[in-house]
Amino acid sequence: AQSVTQPDIHITVSEGASLELRCNYSYGATPYLFWYVQSPGQGLQLLLKYFSGDTLVQGIKGFEAEFKRSQSSFNLRKPSVHWSDAAEYFCAVGGRGGGNKLTFGTGTQLKVEL
Amino acid sequence: KAGVTQTPRYLIKTRGQQVTLSCSPISGHRSVSWYQQTPGQGLQFLFEYFSETQRNKGNFPGRFSGRQFSNSRSEMNVSTLELGDSALYLCASSLQAGGDTDTQYFGPGTRLTVL
């Protein structure tokens, strides 16, 4: 069965500092990986995705993620965090033969200190 | 291009009632998936529809059902509401459905409160 682990429930960073959110997955076939962001009372916005190819993927709002098959990880990074990045971040996995069913992690709540 | 729209945005119902939520996908998208989001269980897949057929189903009781119309709009229905059904219900649309996961774009959700 597929699963996603986001080990950090809450993270606090100072504005301008770098950010890394961790995501580990388990998937029986070739994984397709996604990061979404959710602001309070809102839906999910797609930040970036990885299907194949270059393992470092760029997304919107200056985010990037690196796929590491050997570590079953897909960590999200941003070099300099802005106060508007405060939100909840979700990692999700689907993949080959999985249809459009996404399995989500429990999310990481990001707080940005000014 | 307009995004995924969901109506209504907020609903308050009482136990035992039933409710219908609506989702209009991005123009040209033919697959619609539904997810339930609660503080305790997180984001959980309910079901997916493509070409008016249910393609995939999550682990939810039969009280949860859905359908899709020929214009790809989808509805989900919850009968005999329970307090635990209080949640944010999210709809996602994808261009296609098949063996592999396609990119999903989410709507703003419908917040259901069961009293």
PDB file of C-alpha atoms in Angstrom:
ATOM      1  CA  ALA A   1       0.000   0.000   0.000  1.00  0.00           C
ATOM      2  CA  GLN A   2       1.212   3.494  -0.697  1.00  0.00           C
ATOM      3  CA  SER A   3       1.954   5.971   2.057  1.00  0.00           C
ATOM      4  CA  VAL A   4       3.508   9.379   2.618  1.00  0.00           C
ATOM      5  CA  THR A   5       5.277  10.534   5.748  1.00  0.00           C
ATOM      6  CA  GLN A   6       5.863  14.151   6.621  1.00  0.00           C
ATOM      7  CA  PRO A   7       7.783  13.923   9.875  1.00  0.00           C
ATOM      8  CA  ASP A   8       7.533  17.601  10.813  1.00  0.00           C
ATOM      9  CA  ILE A   9       4.083  18.686  11.941  1.00  0.00           C
ATOM     10  CA  HIS A  10       5.118  22.267  12.621  1.00  0.00           C
ATOM     11  CA  ILE A  11       8.106  24.277  11.417  1.00  0.00           C
ATOM     12  CA  THR A  12       8.964  27.875  12.300  1.00  0.00           C
ATOM     13  CA  VAL A  13      11.493  29.861  10.285  1.00  0.00           C
ATOM     14  CA  SER A  14      12.492  33.499  10.168  1.00  0.00           C
ATOM     15  CA  GLU A  15      11.674  35.524   7.109  1.00  0.00           C
ATOM     16  CA  GLY A  16      14.601  35.385   4.701  1.00  0.00           C
ATOM     17  CA  ALA A  17      15.868  32.069   6.058  1.00  0.00           C
ATOM     18  CA  SER A  18      16.036  28.920   3.978  1.00  0.00           C
ATOM     19  CA  LEU A  19      13.411  26.200   4.259  1.00  0.00           C
ATOM     20  CA  GLU A  20      13.354  22.456   3.794  1.00  0.00           C
ATOM     21  CA  LEU A  21      10.214  20.368   4.301  1.00  0.00           C
ATOM     22  CA  ARG A  22      10.692  16.630   4.415  1.00  0.00           C
ATOM     23  CA  CYS A  23       8.646  14.006   2.631  1.00  0.00           C
ATOM     24  CA  ASN A  24       9.177  10.253   2.482  1.00  0.00           C
ATOM     25  CA  TYR A  25       6.980   7.977   0.399  1.00  0.00           C
ATOM     26  CA  SER A  26       6.226   4.353  -0.147  1.00  0.00           C
ATOM     27  CA  TYR A  27       4.824   3.249  -3.500  1.00  0.00           C
ATOM     28  CA  GLY A  28       4.922  -0.127  -5.162  1.00  0.00           C
ATOM     29  CA  ALA A  29       5.465   1.085  -8.716  1.00  0.00           C
ATOM     30  CA  THR A  30       7.010   4.162 -10.315  1.00  0.00           C
ATOM     31  CA  PRO A  31       5.952   7.090  -8.099  1.00  0.00           C
ATOM     32  CA  TYR A  32       4.623  10.409  -9.248  1.00  0.00           C
ATOM     33  CA  LEU A  33       5.127  13.030  -6.534  1.00  0.00           C
ATOM     34  CA  PHE A  34       3.425  16.309  -5.781  1.00  0.00           C
ATOM     35  CA  TRP A  35       3.661  19.188  -3.335  1.00  0.00           C
ATOM     36  CA  TYR A  36       0.571  21.266  -2.600  1.00  0.00           C
ATOM     37  CA  VAL A  37       0.082  24.294  -0.363  1.00  0.00           C
ATOM     38  CA  GLN A  38      -3.083  25.199   1.532  1.00  0.00           C
ATOM     39  CA  SER A  39      -3.884  28.527   3.121  1.00  0.00           C
ATOM     40  CA  PRO A  40      -6.530  28.645   5.865  1.00  0.00           C
ATOM     41  CA  GLY A  41     -10.021  27.962   4.541  1.00  0.00           C
ATOM     42  CA  GLN A  42      -8.742  27.410   1.035  1.00  0.00           C
ATOM     43  CA  GLY A  43      -8.260  24.529  -1.347  1.00  0.00           C
ATOM     44  CA  LEU A  44      -4.941  23.027  -2.390  1.00  0.00           C
ATOM     45  CA  GLN A  45      -2.630  24.824  -4.778  1.00  0.00           C
ATOM     46  CA  LEU A  46      -0.111  22.795  -6.770  1.00  0.00           C
ATOM     47  CA  LEU A  47       3.465  23.920  -6.137  1.00  0.00           C
ATOM     48  CA  LEU A  48       5.328  21.365  -8.224  1.00  0.00           C
ATOM     49  CA  LYS A  49       5.335  17.784  -9.435  1.00  0.00           C
ATOM     50  CA  TYR A  50       7.743  15.045 -10.408  1.00  0.00           C
ATOM     51  CA  PHE A  51       6.931  12.339 -12.927  1.00  0.00           C
ATOM     52  CA  SER A  52      10.313  11.470 -14.451  1.00  0.00           C
ATOM     53  CA  GLY A  53      13.500  12.981 -15.780  1.00  0.00           C
ATOM     54  CA  ASP A  54      15.568  15.587 -13.965  1.00  0.00           C
ATOM     55  CA  THR A  55      15.320  14.822 -10.254  1.00  0.00           C
ATOM     56  CA  LEU A  56      15.448  18.499  -9.282  1.00  0.00           C
ATOM     57  CA  VAL A  57      12.159  20.152 -10.174  1.00  0.00           C
ATOM     58  CA  GLN A  58      11.259  23.800 -10.036  1.00  0.00           C
ATOM     59  CA  GLY A  59       7.857  25.046  -9.037  1.00  0.00           C
ATOM     60  CA  ILE A  60       5.940  28.217  -8.448  1.00  0.00           C
ATOM     61  CA  LYS A  61       6.731  30.856  -5.822  1.00  0.00           C
ATOM     62  CA  GLY A  62      10.448  29.997  -5.866  1.00  0.00           C
ATOM     63  CA  PHE A  63      10.037  26.459  -4.522  1.00  0.00           C
ATOM     64  CA  GLU A  64      12.013  23.456  -5.695  1.00  0.00           C
ATOM     65  CA  ALA A  65      12.072  19.783  -4.758  1.00  0.00           C
ATOM     66  CA  GLU A  66      14.537  16.975  -5.228  1.00  0.00           C
ATOM     67  CA  PHE A  67      13.525  13.375  -5.888  1.00  0.00           C
ATOM     68  CA  LYS A  68      15.884  10.826  -4.331  1.00  0.00           C
ATOM     69  CA  ARG A  69      14.832   7.312  -5.236  1.00  0.00           C
ATOM     70  CA  SER A  70      17.438   5.652  -2.987  1.00  0.00           C
ATOM     71  CA  GLN A  71      16.035   7.496   0.038  1.00  0.00           C
ATOM     72  CA  SER A  72      12.371   7.410  -1.056  1.00  0.00           C
ATOM     73  CA  SER A  73      12.291  11.141  -0.458  1.00  0.00           C
ATOM     74  CA  PHE A  74      10.944  14.218  -2.177  1.00  0.00           C
ATOM     75  CA  ASN A  75      11.927  17.186  -0.004  1.00  0.00           C
ATOM     76  CA  LEU A  76      10.683  20.700  -0.699  1.00  0.00           C
ATOM     77  CA  ARG A  77      13.080  23.635  -0.457  1.00  0.00           C
ATOM     78  CA  LYS A  78      13.088  27.393  -0.738  1.00  0.00           C
ATOM     79  CA  PRO A  79      16.242  29.509  -0.417  1.00  0.00           C
ATOM     80  CA  SER A  80      14.571  32.522   1.211  1.00  0.00           C
ATOM     81  CA  VAL A  81      11.173  32.358   2.882  1.00  0.00           C
ATOM     82  CA  HIS A  82       8.677  35.222   2.683  1.00  0.00           C
ATOM     83  CA  TRP A  83       6.023  35.938   5.313  1.00  0.00           C
ATOM     84  CA  SER A  84       3.357  35.056   2.730  1.00  0.00           C
ATOM     85  CA  ASP A  85       4.676  31.469   2.604  1.00  0.00           C
ATOM     86  CA  ALA A  86       3.062  30.741   5.963  1.00  0.00           C
ATOM     87  CA  ALA A  87       0.585  27.958   5.214  1.00  0.00           C
ATOM     88  CA  GLU A  88       0.218  24.182   5.393  1.00  0.00           C
ATOM     89  CA  TYR A  89       2.179  22.069   2.950  1.00  0.00           C
ATOM     90  CA  PHE A  90       1.187  18.625   1.749  1.00  0.00           C
ATOM     91  CA  CYS A  91       3.225  16.000  -0.056  1.00  0.00           C
ATOM     92  CA  ALA A  92       1.293  13.468  -2.133  1.00  0.00           C
ATOM     93  CA  VAL A  93       2.052  10.346  -4.162  1.00  0.00           C
ATOM     94  CA  GLY A  94       0.351   8.680  -7.099  1.00  0.00           C
ATOM     95  CA  GLY A  95       2.035   6.909  -9.953  1.00  0.00           C
ATOM     96  CA  ARG A  96       2.125   4.292 -12.658  1.00  0.00           C
ATOM     97  CA  GLY A  97      -1.053   2.280 -12.571  1.00  0.00           C
ATOM     98  CA  GLY A  98      -2.411   4.271  -9.661  1.00  0.00           C
ATOM     99  CA  GLY A  99      -5.137   6.152 -11.440  1.00  0.00           C
ATOM    100  CA  ASN A 100      -6.022   9.592 -10.127  1.00  0.00           C
ATOM    101  CA  LYS A 101      -5.957   8.541  -6.495  1.00  0.00           C
ATOM    102  CA  LEU A 102      -3.505  10.608  -4.484  1.00  0.00           C
ATOM    103  CA  THR A 103      -2.231   9.535  -1.084  1.00  0.00           C
ATOM    104  CA  PHE A 104      -1.350  12.536   1.071  1.00  0.00           C
ATOM    105  CA  GLY A 105       0.943  13.066   3.997  1.00  0.00           C
ATOM    106  CA  THR A 106      -0.375  14.626   7.187  1.00  0.00           C
ATOM    107  CA  GLY A 107       0.978  18.022   6.281  1.00  0.00           C
ATOM    108  CA  THR A 108       3.545  20.447   7.692  1.00  0.00           C
ATOM    109  CA  GLN A 109       2.346  23.735   9.144  1.00  0.00           C
ATOM    110  CA  LEU A 110       4.830  26.496   8.341  1.00  0.00           C
ATOM    111  CA  LYS A 111       5.040  29.588  10.506  1.00  0.00           C
ATOM    112  CA  VAL A 112       7.182  32.523   9.406  1.00  0.00           C
ATOM    113  CA  GLU A 113       8.573  34.897  12.008  1.00  0.00           C
ATOM    114  CA  LEU A 114       9.154  38.472  10.947  1.00  0.00           C
TER     115      LEU A 114
ATOM    116  CA  LYS B   1      -9.148  29.592 -17.928  1.00  0.00           C
ATOM    117  CA  ALA B   2     -11.423  29.322 -14.926  1.00  0.00           C
ATOM    118  CA  GLY B   3     -10.410  26.985 -12.157  1.00  0.00           C
ATOM    119  CA  VAL B   4     -12.354  24.283 -10.374  1.00  0.00           C
ATOM    120  CA  THR B   5     -15.532  25.602  -8.809  1.00  0.00           C
ATOM    121  CA  GLN B   6     -17.423  24.039  -5.933  1.00  0.00           C
ATOM    122  CA  THR B   7     -20.846  24.904  -4.613  1.00  0.00           C
ATOM    123  CA  PRO B   8     -21.940  25.630  -2.024  1.00  0.00           C
ATOM    124  CA  ARG B   9     -18.882  26.832  -0.122  1.00  0.00           C
ATOM    125  CA  TYR B  10     -20.483  26.287   3.284  1.00  0.00           C
ATOM    126  CA  LEU B  11     -23.241  23.982   4.495  1.00  0.00           C
ATOM    127  CA  ILE B  12     -24.779  23.298   7.866  1.00  0.00           C
ATOM    128  CA  LYS B  13     -26.877  20.167   8.248  1.00  0.00           C
ATOM    129  CA  THR B  14     -28.211  18.084  11.109  1.00  0.00           C
ATOM    130  CA  ARG B  15     -27.622  14.403  11.795  1.00  0.00           C
ATOM    131  CA  GLY B  16     -29.696  12.092   9.651  1.00  0.00           C
ATOM    132  CA  GLN B  17     -30.119  14.530   6.791  1.00  0.00           C
ATOM    133  CA  GLN B  18     -28.563  14.105   3.392  1.00  0.00           C
ATOM    134  CA  VAL B  19     -26.468  16.565   1.402  1.00  0.00           C
ATOM    135  CA  THR B  20     -25.380  17.074  -2.205  1.00  0.00           C
ATOM    136  CA  LEU B  21     -22.200  18.894  -3.160  1.00  0.00           C
ATOM    137  CA  SER B  22     -21.364  20.069  -6.660  1.00  0.00           C
ATOM    138  CA  CYS B  23     -18.114  20.416  -8.576  1.00  0.00           C
ATOM    139  CA  SER B  24     -17.398  21.910 -11.984  1.00  0.00           C
ATOM    140  CA  PRO B  25     -13.973  20.946 -13.357  1.00  0.00           C
ATOM    141  CA  ILE B  26     -11.613  23.058 -15.405  1.00  0.00           C
ATOM    142  CA  SER B  27     -12.861  23.380 -18.959  1.00  0.00           C
ATOM    143  CA  GLY B  28     -11.654  20.419 -20.995  1.00  0.00           C
ATOM    144  CA  HIS B  29     -10.886  18.275 -17.952  1.00  0.00           C
ATOM    145  CA  ARG B  30     -12.798  15.028 -17.896  1.00  0.00           C
ATOM    146  CA  SER B  31     -11.758  13.449 -14.620  1.00  0.00           C
ATOM    147  CA  VAL B  32     -13.105  14.557 -11.261  1.00  0.00           C
ATOM    148  CA  SER B  33     -11.894  13.226  -7.920  1.00  0.00           C
ATOM    149  CA  TRP B  34     -13.276  13.910  -4.457  1.00  0.00           C
ATOM    150  CA  TYR B  35     -11.369  14.082  -1.168  1.00  0.00           C
ATOM    151  CA  GLN B  36     -12.405  14.514   2.451  1.00  0.00           C
ATOM    152  CA  GLN B  37     -10.206  16.590   4.752  1.00  0.00           C
ATOM    153  CA  THR B  38     -10.576  16.385   8.532  1.00  0.00           C
ATOM    154  CA  PRO B  39      -8.208  17.339  11.362  1.00  0.00           C
ATOM    155  CA  GLY B  40      -8.104  13.745  12.580  1.00  0.00           C
ATOM    156  CA  GLN B  41      -7.816  11.760   9.361  1.00  0.00           C
ATOM    157  CA  GLY B  42      -6.224  14.314   7.066  1.00  0.00           C
ATOM    158  CA  LEU B  43      -6.850  14.176   3.337  1.00  0.00           C
ATOM    159  CA  GLN B  44      -8.534  10.993   2.181  1.00  0.00           C
ATOM    160  CA  PHE B  45      -9.570   9.938  -1.308  1.00  0.00           C
ATOM    161  CA  LEU B  46     -13.288   9.316  -1.754  1.00  0.00           C
ATOM    162  CA  PHE B  47     -13.748   8.453  -5.431  1.00  0.00           C
ATOM    163  CA  GLU B  48     -12.937   9.413  -9.004  1.00  0.00           C
ATOM    164  CA  TYR B  49     -15.202   9.797 -12.008  1.00  0.00           C
ATOM    165  CA  PHE B  50     -14.309   9.831 -15.672  1.00  0.00           C
ATOM    166  CA  SER B  51     -16.716   9.748 -18.604  1.00  0.00           C
ATOM    167  CA  GLU B  52     -19.635   9.414 -16.199  1.00  0.00           C
ATOM    168  CA  THR B  53     -18.154   6.220 -14.703  1.00  0.00           C
ATOM    169  CA  GLN B  54     -16.645   5.680 -11.295  1.00  0.00           C
ATOM    170  CA  ARG B  55     -13.044   4.647 -11.909  1.00  0.00           C
ATOM    171  CA  ASN B  56     -11.665   4.434  -8.413  1.00  0.00           C
ATOM    172  CA  LYS B  57     -13.096   4.327  -4.919  1.00  0.00           C
ATOM    173  CA  GLY B  58     -11.638   4.948  -1.489  1.00  0.00           C
ATOM    174  CA  ASN B  59     -12.478   3.264   1.768  1.00  0.00           C
ATOM    175  CA  PHE B  60     -15.690   5.042   2.720  1.00  0.00           C
ATOM    176  CA  PRO B  61     -19.120   3.627   3.590  1.00  0.00           C
ATOM    177  CA  GLY B  62     -21.874   3.377   1.017  1.00  0.00           C
ATOM    178  CA  ARG B  63     -23.495   6.520   2.423  1.00  0.00           C
ATOM    179  CA  PHE B  64     -20.994   8.389   0.291  1.00  0.00           C
ATOM    180  CA  SER B  65     -21.835   8.324  -3.397  1.00  0.00           C
ATOM    181  CA  GLY B  66     -21.215  10.376  -6.468  1.00  0.00           C
ATOM    182  CA  ARG B  67     -21.983  10.803 -10.095  1.00  0.00           C
ATOM    183  CA  GLN B  68     -20.717  12.626 -13.122  1.00  0.00           C
ATOM    184  CA  PHE B  69     -22.683  14.230 -15.900  1.00  0.00           C
ATOM    185  CA  SER B  70     -21.965  14.357 -19.606  1.00  0.00           C
ATOM    186  CA  ASN B  71     -20.479  17.858 -19.254  1.00  0.00           C
ATOM    187  CA  SER B  72     -18.001  16.435 -16.677  1.00  0.00           C
ATOM    188  CA  ARG B  73     -19.615  18.235 -13.759  1.00  0.00           C
ATOM    189  CA  SER B  74     -19.811  16.019 -10.719  1.00  0.00           C
ATOM    190  CA  GLU B  75     -21.891  15.749  -7.588  1.00  0.00           C
ATOM    191  CA  MET B  76     -21.300  13.843  -4.420  1.00  0.00           C
ATOM    192  CA  ASN B  77     -24.001  12.850  -2.004  1.00  0.00           C
ATOM    193  CA  VAL B  78     -23.813  11.902   1.640  1.00  0.00           C
ATOM    194  CA  SER B  79     -26.892  10.288   3.120  1.00  0.00           C
ATOM    195  CA  THR B  80     -27.821   9.845   6.767  1.00  0.00           C
ATOM    196  CA  LEU B  81     -25.280  12.381   7.935  1.00  0.00           C
ATOM    197  CA  GLU B  82     -23.224  11.683  11.033  1.00  0.00           C
ATOM    198  CA  LEU B  83     -21.293  14.149  13.194  1.00  0.00           C
ATOM    199  CA  GLY B  84     -18.064  12.639  11.892  1.00  0.00           C
ATOM    200  CA  ASP B  85     -18.941  13.689   8.358  1.00  0.00           C
ATOM    201  CA  SER B  86     -18.126  17.281   9.266  1.00  0.00           C
ATOM    202  CA  ALA B  87     -15.203  18.085   7.000  1.00  0.00           C
ATOM    203  CA  LEU B  88     -13.857  20.076   4.103  1.00  0.00           C
ATOM    204  CA  TYR B  89     -14.770  18.280   0.889  1.00  0.00           C
ATOM    205  CA  LEU B  90     -12.388  18.970  -1.941  1.00  0.00           C
ATOM    206  CA  CYS B  91     -12.912  18.329  -5.602  1.00  0.00           C
ATOM    207  CA  ALA B  92     -10.013  17.962  -8.033  1.00  0.00           C
ATOM    208  CA  SER B  93     -10.032  17.888 -11.802  1.00  0.00           C
ATOM    209  CA  SER B  94      -7.611  16.265 -14.215  1.00  0.00           C
ATOM    210  CA  LEU B  95      -7.320  16.300 -17.948  1.00  0.00           C
ATOM    211  CA  GLN B  96      -7.485  12.543 -18.263  1.00  0.00           C
ATOM    212  CA  ALA B  97      -7.821   9.322 -16.399  1.00  0.00           C
ATOM    213  CA  GLY B  98      -6.139   6.061 -17.119  1.00  0.00           C
ATOM    214  CA  GLY B  99      -3.544   3.848 -15.645  1.00  0.00           C
ATOM    215  CA  ASP B 100      -1.208   6.588 -14.472  1.00  0.00           C
ATOM    216  CA  THR B 101      -1.823   9.491 -12.109  1.00  0.00           C
ATOM    217  CA  ASP B 102      -2.476  12.786 -13.852  1.00  0.00           C
ATOM    218  CA  THR B 103      -1.923  16.217 -12.329  1.00  0.00           C
ATOM    219  CA  GLN B 104      -4.892  17.249 -10.211  1.00  0.00           C
ATOM    220  CA  TYR B 105      -6.105  20.800  -9.669  1.00  0.00           C
ATOM    221  CA  PHE B 106      -8.209  21.450  -6.623  1.00  0.00           C
ATOM    222  CA  GLY B 107     -11.216  23.620  -5.978  1.00  0.00           C
ATOM    223  CA  PRO B 108     -11.730  25.785  -2.873  1.00  0.00           C
ATOM    224  CA  GLY B 109     -13.767  23.092  -1.146  1.00  0.00           C
ATOM    225  CA  THR B 110     -17.145  22.855   0.548  1.00  0.00           C
ATOM    226  CA  ARG B 111     -17.117  23.133   4.337  1.00  0.00           C
ATOM    227  CA  LEU B 112     -19.786  20.805   5.730  1.00  0.00           C
ATOM    228  CA  THR B 113     -20.799  21.088   9.358  1.00  0.00           C
ATOM    229  CA  VAL B 114     -23.096  18.438  10.823  1.00  0.00           C
ATOM    230  CA  LEU B 115     -24.894  19.380  14.033  1.00  0.00           C
TER     231      LEU B 115
END
